[in-house]
Coordinates of C-alpha atoms in Angstrom, one line a residue:
M31 CA -4.5 29.0 -6.1
T32 CA -5.3 25.5 -5.1
Y33 CA -8.5 23.7 -5.7
M34 CA -10.1 22.7 -2.3
G35 CA -11.3 19.4 -3.6
A36 CA -7.8 18.4 -4.5
Q37 CA -7.0 17.3 -0.9
V38 CA -10.1 15.1 -0.9
F39 CA -9.2 13.7 -4.3
D40 CA -5.6 13.0 -3.2
R41 CA -6.8 11.3 0.0
E42 CA -9.2 9.1 -1.9
L43 CA -6.5 8.1 -4.4
K44 CA -4.2 7.2 -1.6
K45 CA -6.9 5.2 0.2
G46 CA -7.7 3.4 -2.9
S47 CA -4.2 2.5 -3.7
A48 CA -2.9 1.6 -0.2
E49 CA -3.8 -2.0 -0.3
L50 CA -2.2 -2.5 -3.7
L51 CA 1.0 -0.8 -2.5
I52 CA 1.3 -2.9 0.7
L53 CA 0.6 -6.2 -1.0
S54 CA 3.2 -5.3 -3.7
L55 CA 5.9 -4.5 -1.2
I56 CA 5.6 -7.8 0.6
E57 CA 5.1 -9.9 -2.5
H58 CA 8.7 -11.2 -2.5
K59 CA 10.0 -10.3 1.0
A60 CA 8.4 -10.2 4.5
R61 CA 8.6 -6.7 5.9
H62 CA 7.6 -4.9 9.1
G63 CA 5.0 -2.1 9.1
Y64 CA 7.4 0.8 9.5
E65 CA 9.6 -0.5 6.7
I66 CA 6.6 -0.8 4.4
S67 CA 5.5 2.7 5.2
K68 CA 8.9 4.1 4.6
L69 CA 9.3 2.3 1.3
I70 CA 6.0 3.8 0.1
E71 CA 7.2 7.2 1.0
E72 CA 10.7 6.8 -0.5
R73 CA 9.7 5.1 -3.7
S74 CA 6.9 7.7 -4.3
G75 CA 9.4 10.5 -3.9
G76 CA 7.5 11.7 -0.8
V77 CA 4.2 12.0 -2.6
L78 CA 2.6 9.2 -0.7
K79 CA 2.8 9.2 3.1
F80 CA 0.6 7.3 5.6
N81 CA 0.2 8.3 9.2
V82 CA 0.4 5.6 11.8
A83 CA -3.2 6.1 12.9
S84 CA -4.5 4.8 9.5
F85 CA -1.6 2.6 8.3
Y86 CA -1.4 0.0 11.1
P87 CA -5.2 -0.5 11.2
L88 CA -5.0 -1.2 7.5
L89 CA -2.4 -3.9 8.0
Y90 CA -4.6 -5.5 10.7
R91 CA -7.6 -5.5 8.4
L92 CA -5.5 -7.1 5.6
E93 CA -4.4 -9.8 8.1
E94 CA -8.0 -10.3 9.2
R95 CA -9.1 -10.8 5.6
G96 CA -6.4 -13.4 5.2
L97 CA -4.4 -11.5 2.5
I98 CA -1.3 -11.2 4.7
A99 CA 0.1 -13.1 7.6
G100 CA 2.1 -11.5 10.4
R101 CA 4.5 -12.9 12.9
W102 CA 6.4 -11.3 15.7
V103 CA 10.2 -11.3 15.5
E104 CA 12.5 -10.4 18.3
K105 CA 16.2 -9.5 17.7
A106 CA 18.8 -8.7 20.3
G107 CA 19.1 -5.0 21.0
Q108 CA 16.0 -4.2 18.9
R109 CA 12.3 -3.8 19.7
R110 CA 9.9 -6.6 18.7
R111 CA 8.5 -6.1 15.2
R112 CA 5.7 -7.7 13.3
Y113 CA 6.7 -8.9 9.9
Y114 CA 4.1 -9.4 7.2
R115 CA 4.2 -11.8 4.3
L116 CA 1.7 -12.3 1.4
T117 CA -0.6 -15.3 1.6
A118 CA -1.8 -17.4 -1.3
Q119 CA -5.1 -15.5 -1.2
G120 CA -3.2 -12.2 -1.0
K121 CA -1.3 -13.2 -4.2
E122 CA -4.6 -13.7 -6.0
V123 CA -6.0 -10.4 -4.8
L124 CA -2.7 -8.6 -5.8
K125 CA -2.9 -10.1 -9.3
T126 CA -6.4 -8.8 -9.7
Q127 CA -5.7 -5.4 -8.2
R128 CA -2.7 -4.9 -10.5
A129 CA -4.8 -5.7 -13.6
T130 CA -7.5 -3.3 -12.4
W131 CA -5.1 -0.5 -11.7
L132 CA -3.4 -1.0 -15.0
D133 CA -6.7 -0.8 -16.9
F134 CA -7.6 2.3 -14.8
V135 CA -4.3 4.1 -15.5
N136 CA -4.4 3.3 -19.2
A137 CA -7.9 4.6 -19.5
I138 CA -7.0 7.8 -17.7
H139 CA -4.0 8.2 -19.9
R140 CA -6.0 7.6 -23.1
I141 CA -8.5 10.4 -22.0
T142 CA -6.0 12.9 -20.7
E143 CA -3.5 12.5 -23.6
A144 CA -6.2 12.7 -26.3
E145 CA -5.6 15.4 -29.0
N146 CA -8.7 17.3 -28.1
A147 CA -8.5 17.0 -24.3

């Protein structure tokens, strides 16, 4: 039997972590949206998947906020793709988000692994 609120909880966790995941994946290498989405799915073992309707608008919002910069790249025999890279502002936000998530995960771990949990 599944708890009905679990889907809402899962969705909110995914929404809250999406920005951190995207920024992390383009920290050292420019990537296009489809590649970012697939890496999230692969590296999470299929636990995290984003649909196109929500994923690309998130990339556009990150770009509007100045956290990422995109540029169109055309290669022979391939469709045009927009590659995203992390900006200086994005690096600062990523640093802060990583620290916040680490604190959060550690706090949850301390509570759930307690002797009398």
